[in-house]
Amino acid sequence: SEYLLEVVDLKKHFPIKAGILQRNVGSVKAVDGVSFKVKRGETIGIVGESGCGKSTAGRTLIRLYEPTAGNILFKGRNISNMGESELRRSIRKDIQMIFQDPFASLNPRKTLKYILSEPMITHQMYKGKERGEKIDELLEKVGFNPMFVNRYPHEFSGGQRQRIGIARALAVNPDLIIADEPVSALDVSIQAQIINLMEDLQDDLGLTYVFISHDLSVVRHISDRVGVMYLGKMMEFAIKKDLYDEPLHPYTQALLSAVPVPKRKGVERRERIILKGDLPSPSNPPQGCVFHTRCPAATAICSEKVPEYKEVKKEHFVACHLY
Ligand code: SF4
Ligand code: MG
């Protein structure tokens, strides 16, 4: 298969428990039908507002969470029902994550040397002298002097700590990196440095990225193809240029209308589409199209029937009754 990863109708529902008996009284449909395919070496951007389920989707598709339904094929193997010991044996090291807050994910009591050794120890890779050499190489790859190995996380700035997070993710030579809001906590100038580093590393090492962010401009910069999520569902998925230049889904159109568009002379803003109402709760999503309570284009069918997610143009998928 030309695809490294295939996600088919993935769902992750969390039970809501109540009372002293902790009975199930419902569920939060955090991810409720997400499908897309990732080619080796490309970057898929996943965008959406907070609470749309993009982070849960990222964690579920790499089996940090057990899926409620759906299939996940990684390198052609279905990993959706694999047990933890088999996951460890077969795919854990091939998929690594980069987090929003590198400081929270780095142990403050450990030196850089220990932090970078840990994944190698977990996956029994690089022993003795080789490990030291690998650590030097990792530090150089993320733009650090190897002399830094005995320093602690607090001695580094936010951007530098994200470089450490990246180095740690690369320690076991993964194929796929899930980056969940990796630059959202950083200043804009530092964001650009980290994005550029990620792109250089991708070219250098043949990495594949799933880049999760609420920031449409950052996603536009780094992605080859982009998916838009709303209330746990994939609303639209397309090649970046198609999605940003000709968004088909009314939700994507509304999101993009808030972003300034670079034009030949200066910056132009599309007519801003203001959505009515608030984001509904994922524990009680609207019937039919989940976007119908806020959609400017909704018609009678939209509150009754769930729109099918389908390919309406080449490599352009949409879930909307208009198409
Ligand atoms: Fe709007 Fe209807 Fe399309 Fe949903 S299916 S996005 S409500 S037009
Ligand atoms: Mg790229």
GROMACS .gro file of C-alpha atoms and ligand atoms in nm:
model
  332
    1SER     CA    1   0.000   0.000   0.000
    2GLU     CA    2   0.120   0.353  -0.072
    3TYR     CA    3  -0.030   0.447   0.264
    4LEU     CA    4   0.159   0.432   0.590
    5LEU     CA    5  -0.159   0.481   0.790
    6GLU     CA    6  -0.526   0.428   0.707
    7VAL     CA    7  -0.794   0.536   0.950
    8VAL     CA    8  -1.142   0.404   0.874
    9ASP     CA    9  -1.451   0.535   1.053
   10LEU     CA   10  -1.266   0.568   1.382
   11LYS     CA   11  -1.474   0.628   1.695
   12LYS     CA   12  -1.378   0.696   2.053
   13HIS     CA   13  -1.660   0.741   2.302
   14PHE     CA   14  -1.594   0.798   2.671
   15PRO     CA   15  -1.859   0.672   2.912
   16ILE     CA   16  -2.016   0.925   3.150
   17LYS     CA   17  -2.064   0.765   3.491
   18ALA     CA   18  -2.283   0.896   3.770
   19GLY     CA   19  -2.403   0.812   4.121
   20ILE     CA   20  -2.236   0.600   4.387
   21LEU     CA   21  -2.270   0.291   4.167
   22GLN     CA   22  -2.097   0.475   3.884
   23ARG     CA   23  -2.353   0.361   3.631
   24ASN     CA   24  -2.313   0.459   3.268
   25VAL     CA   25  -2.551   0.745   3.200
   26GLY     CA   26  -2.434   0.832   2.852
   27SER     CA   27  -2.118   0.891   2.658
   28VAL     CA   28  -1.904   1.170   2.522
   29LYS     CA   29  -1.861   1.108   2.151
   30ALA     CA   30  -1.516   1.263   2.138
   31VAL     CA   31  -1.435   1.098   1.805
   32ASP     CA   32  -1.737   0.984   1.611
   33GLY     CA   33  -1.644   0.881   1.260
   34VAL     CA   34  -1.306   0.988   1.129
   35SER     CA   35  -1.151   0.851   0.809
   36PHE     CA   36  -0.836   0.949   0.624
   37LYS     CA   37  -0.521   0.801   0.476
   38VAL     CA   38  -0.163   0.911   0.523
   39LYS     CA   39   0.104   0.857   0.260
   40ARG     CA   40   0.461   0.790   0.363
   41GLY     CA   41   0.661   1.112   0.386
   42GLU     CA   42   0.370   1.353   0.386
   43THR     CA   43   0.224   1.582   0.649
   44ILE     CA   44  -0.143   1.563   0.731
   45GLY     CA   45  -0.282   1.861   0.920
   46ILE     CA   46  -0.587   1.813   1.141
   47VAL     CA   47  -0.762   2.136   1.236
   48GLY     CA   48  -1.063   2.228   1.443
   49GLU     CA   49  -1.170   2.428   1.746
   50SER     CA   50  -1.086   2.304   2.095
   51GLY     CA   51  -1.314   2.018   2.191
   52CYS     CA   52  -1.362   1.895   1.832
   53GLY     CA   53  -1.186   1.568   1.916
   54LYS     CA   54  -0.867   1.617   1.718
   55SER     CA   55  -0.634   1.535   2.008
   56THR     CA   56  -0.841   1.232   2.105
   57ALA     CA   57  -0.834   1.119   1.742
   58GLY     CA   58  -0.453   1.153   1.741
   59ARG     CA   59  -0.417   0.950   2.060
   60THR     CA   60  -0.666   0.686   1.950
   61LEU     CA   61  -0.517   0.627   1.608
   62ILE     CA   62  -0.181   0.543   1.767
   63ARG     CA   63  -0.354   0.325   2.025
   64LEU     CA   64  -0.287   0.532   2.335
   65TYR     CA   65  -0.663   0.488   2.367
   66GLU     CA   66  -0.863   0.182   2.277
   67PRO     CA   67  -1.096   0.266   1.985
   68THR     CA   68  -1.471   0.225   2.041
   69ALA     CA   69  -1.511   0.132   1.675
   70GLY     CA   70  -1.337   0.156   1.341
   71ASN     CA   71  -1.013   0.032   1.193
   72ILE     CA   72  -0.657   0.158   1.199
   73LEU     CA   73  -0.411   0.013   0.950
   74PHE     CA   74  -0.047   0.095   1.011
   75LYS     CA   75   0.198  -0.039   0.751
   76GLY     CA   76  -0.087  -0.256   0.629
   77ARG     CA   77  -0.150  -0.422   0.969
   78ASN     CA   78  -0.473  -0.368   1.153
   79ILE     CA   79  -0.372  -0.233   1.494
   80SER     CA   80  -0.719  -0.134   1.613
   81ASN     CA   81  -0.768  -0.447   1.826
   82MET     CA   82  -0.407  -0.534   1.907
   83GLY     CA   83  -0.318  -0.600   2.271
   84GLU     CA   84  -0.051  -0.394   2.443
   85SER     CA   85   0.220  -0.658   2.432
   86GLU     CA   86   0.179  -0.703   2.059
   87LEU     CA   87   0.167  -0.326   2.008
   88ARG     CA   88   0.497  -0.300   2.194
   89ARG     CA   89   0.653  -0.576   1.991
   90SER     CA   90   0.533  -0.450   1.656
   91ILE     CA   91   0.458  -0.078   1.630
   92ARG     CA   92   0.512   0.127   1.946
   93LYS     CA   93   0.858   0.247   1.855
   94ASP     CA   94   0.756   0.332   1.498
   95ILE     CA   95   0.507   0.594   1.613
   96GLN     CA   96   0.612   0.875   1.845
   97MET     CA   97   0.441   1.185   1.976
   98ILE     CA   98   0.534   1.548   2.025
   99PHE     CA   99   0.325   1.740   2.277
  100GLN     CA  100   0.210   2.097   2.318
  101ASP     CA  101   0.390   2.160   2.644
  102PRO     CA  102   0.737   2.011   2.625
  103PHE     CA  103   0.812   2.117   2.983
  104ALA     CA  104   0.522   1.919   3.127
  105SER     CA  105   0.632   1.613   2.933
  106LEU     CA  106   1.000   1.633   3.036
  107ASN     CA  107   1.103   1.502   3.377
  108PRO     CA  108   1.259   1.805   3.557
  109ARG     CA  109   1.490   1.585   3.767
  110LYS     CA  110   1.652   1.416   3.470
  111THR     CA  111   1.932   1.537   3.248
  112LEU     CA  112   1.899   1.558   2.874
  113LYS     CA  113   2.114   1.246   2.850
  114TYR     CA  114   1.865   1.049   3.059
  115ILE     CA  115   1.562   1.197   2.882
  116LEU     CA  116   1.698   1.091   2.543
  117SER     CA  117   1.812   0.749   2.668
  118GLU     CA  118   1.474   0.656   2.811
  119PRO     CA  119   1.298   0.563   2.485
  120MET     CA  120   1.608   0.367   2.377
  121ILE     CA  121   1.596   0.171   2.704
  122THR     CA  122   1.221   0.107   2.667
  123HIS     CA  123   1.270  -0.030   2.317
  124GLN     CA  124   1.608  -0.195   2.384
  125MET     CA  125   1.794   0.000   2.120
  126TYR     CA  126   2.143   0.150   2.112
  127LYS     CA  127   2.352   0.011   2.395
  128GLY     CA  128   2.681   0.129   2.544
  129LYS     CA  129   2.897   0.346   2.320
  130GLU     CA  130   2.636   0.348   2.042
  131ARG     CA  131   2.387   0.511   2.274
  132GLY     CA  132   2.622   0.801   2.349
  133GLU     CA  133   2.684   0.846   1.978
  134LYS     CA  134   2.313   0.839   1.902
  135ILE     CA  135   2.250   1.105   2.168
  136ASP     CA  136   2.518   1.330   2.019
  137GLU     CA  137   2.364   1.283   1.676
  138LEU     CA  138   2.014   1.365   1.805
  139LEU     CA  139   2.135   1.682   1.973
  140GLU     CA  140   2.305   1.796   1.657
  141LYS     CA  141   1.997   1.720   1.449
  142VAL     CA  142   1.784   1.953   1.660
  143GLY     CA  143   2.050   2.225   1.659
  144PHE     CA  144   2.213   2.171   2.000
  145ASN     CA  145   2.573   2.145   2.107
  146PRO     CA  146   2.637   1.788   2.235
  147MET     CA  147   2.792   1.954   2.543
  148PHE     CA  148   2.432   2.016   2.659
  149VAL     CA  149   2.374   1.650   2.753
  150ASN     CA  150   2.419   1.701   3.126
  151ARG     CA  151   2.178   1.995   3.151
  152TYR     CA  152   1.827   1.985   3.296
  153PRO     CA  153   1.503   2.094   3.124
  154HIS     CA  154   1.470   2.414   3.332
  155GLU     CA  155   1.794   2.539   3.184
  156PHE     CA  156   1.628   2.567   2.843
  157SER     CA  157   1.378   2.810   2.688
  158GLY     CA  158   1.035   2.700   2.562
  159GLY     CA  159   1.155   2.666   2.205
  160GLN     CA  160   1.464   2.474   2.313
  161ARG     CA  161   1.250   2.242   2.521
  162GLN     CA  162   1.038   2.168   2.216
  163ARG     CA  163   1.361   2.078   2.036
  164ILE     CA  164   1.430   1.833   2.320
  165GLY     CA  165   1.079   1.690   2.275
  166ILE     CA  166   1.153   1.639   1.907
  167ALA     CA  167   1.492   1.480   1.977
  168ARG     CA  168   1.328   1.241   2.223
  169ALA     CA  169   1.064   1.147   1.964
  170LEU     CA  170   1.340   1.074   1.712
  171ALA     CA  171   1.551   0.864   1.951
  172VAL     CA  172   1.404   0.533   1.834
  173ASN     CA  173   1.386   0.616   1.460
  174PRO     CA  174   1.007   0.637   1.417
  175ASP     CA  175   0.825   0.644   1.081
  176LEU     CA  176   0.529   0.846   1.202
  177ILE     CA  177   0.515   1.141   1.439
  178ILE     CA  178   0.191   1.269   1.584
  179ALA     CA  179   0.245   1.633   1.679
  180ASP     CA  180  -0.033   1.768   1.900
  181GLU     CA  181  -0.029   2.150   1.904
  182PRO     CA  182   0.353   2.142   1.907
  183VAL     CA  183   0.399   2.516   1.861
  184SER     CA  184   0.085   2.658   2.024
  185ALA     CA  185   0.263   2.754   2.347
  186LEU     CA  186   0.549   2.933   2.167
  187ASP     CA  187   0.604   3.289   2.041
  188VAL     CA  188   0.539   3.334   1.670
  189SER     CA  189   0.909   3.375   1.578
  190ILE     CA  190   0.996   3.059   1.771
  191GLN     CA  191   0.702   2.877   1.610
  192ALA     CA  192   0.858   2.935   1.268
  193GLN     CA  193   1.192   2.795   1.384
  194ILE     CA  194   1.032   2.478   1.517
  195ILE     CA  195   0.819   2.431   1.204
  196ASN     CA  196   1.127   2.478   0.985
  197LEU     CA  197   1.319   2.228   1.198
  198MET     CA  198   1.036   1.976   1.164
  199GLU     CA  199   1.033   2.022   0.787
  200ASP     CA  200   1.412   1.980   0.761
  201LEU     CA  201   1.399   1.665   0.973
  202GLN     CA  202   1.116   1.532   0.757
  203ASP     CA  203   1.324   1.571   0.441
  204ASP     CA  204   1.635   1.435   0.610
  205LEU     CA  205   1.476   1.130   0.773
  206GLY     CA  206   1.172   1.060   0.553
  207LEU     CA  207   0.933   1.120   0.843
  208THR     CA  208   0.557   1.125   0.816
  209TYR     CA  209   0.364   1.372   1.029
  210VAL     CA  210   0.012   1.407   1.157
  211PHE     CA  211   0.008   1.767   1.273
  212ILE     CA  212  -0.281   1.859   1.502
  213SER     CA  213  -0.356   2.227   1.560
  214HIS     CA  214  -0.631   2.484   1.605
  215ASP     CA  215  -0.417   2.729   1.404
  216LEU     CA  216  -0.518   2.735   1.037
  217SER     CA  217  -0.214   2.939   0.931
  218VAL     CA  218   0.038   2.704   1.092
  219VAL     CA  219  -0.140   2.401   0.944
  220ARG     CA  220  -0.141   2.567   0.603
  221HIS     CA  221   0.231   2.620   0.624
  222ILE     CA  222   0.336   2.267   0.710
  223SER     CA  223   0.071   2.034   0.562
  224ASP     CA  224   0.036   1.852   0.233
  225ARG     CA  225  -0.324   1.757   0.300
  226VAL     CA  226  -0.561   1.887   0.564
  227GLY     CA  227  -0.863   1.752   0.751
  228VAL     CA  228  -1.119   1.967   0.933
  229MET     CA  229  -1.296   1.827   1.238
  230TYR     CA  230  -1.612   1.941   1.412
  231LEU     CA  231  -1.780   1.767   1.706
  232GLY     CA  232  -1.587   1.446   1.663
  233LYS     CA  233  -1.640   1.414   1.290
  234MET     CA  234  -1.423   1.474   0.987
  235MET     CA  235  -1.611   1.739   0.788
  236GLU     CA  236  -1.370   1.785   0.501
  237PHE     CA  237  -1.037   1.644   0.392
  238ALA     CA  238  -0.840   1.759   0.089
  239ILE     CA  239  -0.507   1.856  -0.063
  240LYS     CA  240  -0.400   2.176   0.113
  241LYS     CA  241  -0.441   2.405  -0.185
  242ASP     CA  242  -0.789   2.275  -0.263
  243LEU     CA  243  -0.901   2.306   0.096
  244TYR     CA  244  -0.772   2.660   0.149
  245ASP     CA  245  -0.855   2.798  -0.196
  246GLU     CA  246  -1.188   2.624  -0.254
  247PRO     CA  247  -1.331   2.496   0.073
  248LEU     CA  248  -1.653   2.306   0.009
  249HIS     CA  249  -1.790   2.246   0.356
  250PRO     CA  250  -1.980   2.538   0.514
  251TYR     CA  251  -1.788   2.487   0.840
  252THR     CA  252  -1.451   2.506   0.666
  253GLN     CA  253  -1.571   2.815   0.479
  254ALA     CA  254  -1.663   2.979   0.810
  255LEU     CA  255  -1.331   2.890   0.974
  256LEU     CA  256  -1.132   3.022   0.680
  257SER     CA  257  -1.335   3.341   0.655
  258ALA     CA  258  -1.176   3.450   0.982
  259VAL     CA  259  -0.821   3.410   0.846
  260PRO     CA  260  -0.660   3.688   0.638
  261VAL     CA  261  -0.571   3.567   0.287
  262PRO     CA  262  -0.238   3.672   0.137
  263LYS     CA  263  -0.291   3.837  -0.204
  264ARG     CA  264  -0.051   3.983  -0.454
  265LYS     CA  265  -0.105   4.331  -0.316
  266GLY     CA  266  -0.130   4.317   0.061
  267VAL     CA  267  -0.374   4.109   0.253
  268GLU     CA  268  -0.737   4.049   0.172
  269ARG     CA  269  -1.003   3.916   0.401
  270ARG     CA  270  -1.287   3.703   0.275
  271GLU     CA  271  -1.628   3.812   0.388
  272ARG     CA  272  -1.642   3.698   0.749
  273ILE     CA  273  -1.900   3.428   0.817
  274ILE     CA  274  -2.019   3.453   1.175
  275LEU     CA  275  -2.163   3.126   1.307
  276LYS     CA  276  -2.476   3.146   1.516
  277GLY     CA  277  -2.504   2.971   1.850
  278ASP     CA  278  -2.249   2.790   2.063
  279LEU     CA  279  -2.060   2.469   2.003
  280PRO     CA  280  -2.299   2.189   2.112
  281SER     CA  281  -2.182   1.938   2.371
  282PRO     CA  282  -2.020   1.618   2.239
  283SER     CA  283  -2.229   1.428   2.497
  284ASN     CA  284  -2.544   1.546   2.325
  285PRO     CA  285  -2.460   1.621   1.961
  286PRO     CA  286  -2.735   1.742   1.723
  287GLN     CA  287  -2.921   1.481   1.516
  288GLY     CA  288  -2.857   1.464   1.143
  289CYS     CA  289  -2.560   1.678   1.044
  290VAL     CA  290  -2.389   1.775   1.370
  291PHE     CA  291  -2.324   2.121   1.223
  292HIS     CA  292  -2.687   2.197   1.134
  293THR     CA  293  -2.759   2.408   1.444
  294ARG     CA  294  -2.496   2.658   1.329
  295CYS     CA  295  -2.480   2.612   0.953
  296PRO     CA  296  -2.578   2.910   0.735
  297ALA     CA  297  -2.666   2.672   0.449
  298ALA     CA  298  -2.877   2.420   0.643
  299THR     CA  299  -3.201   2.289   0.493
  300ALA     CA  300  -3.471   2.053   0.627
  301ILE     CA  301  -3.281   1.733   0.548
  302CYS     CA  302  -2.980   1.849   0.752
  303SER     CA  303  -3.152   1.799   1.089
  304GLU     CA  304  -3.279   1.455   0.988
  305LYS     CA  305  -3.013   1.271   0.798
  306VAL     CA  306  -2.641   1.235   0.870
  307PRO     CA  307  -2.453   1.340   0.555
  308GLU     CA  308  -2.228   1.073   0.410
  309TYR     CA  309  -1.855   1.146   0.407
  310LYS     CA  310  -1.761   1.103   0.043
  311GLU     CA  311  -1.510   1.194  -0.225
  312VAL     CA  312  -1.681   1.466  -0.429
  313LYS     CA  313  -1.377   1.567  -0.632
  314LYS     CA  314  -1.042   1.397  -0.676
  315GLU     CA  315  -0.892   1.350  -0.328
  316HIS     CA  316  -1.146   1.592  -0.184
  317PHE     CA  317  -1.377   1.444   0.080
  318VAL     CA  318  -1.676   1.621   0.231
  319ALA     CA  319  -1.960   1.531   0.467
  320CYS     CA  320  -2.242   1.764   0.360
  321HIS     CA  321  -2.580   1.728   0.189
  322LEU     CA  322  -2.494   2.013  -0.050
  323TYR     CA  323  -2.266   1.776  -0.244
  324SF4    FE1  324  -2.479   2.259   0.654
  324SF4    FE2  325  -2.654   2.072   0.589
  324SF4    FE3  326  -2.409   2.063   0.488
  324SF4    FE4  327  -2.451   2.010   0.745
  324SF4     S1  328  -2.523   1.891   0.572
  324SF4     S2  329  -2.291   2.137   0.661
  324SF4     S3  330  -2.612   2.151   0.793
  324SF4     S4  331  -2.563   2.220   0.451
  325MG      MG  332   0.657   1.858   0.413
   0.00000   0.00000   0.00000
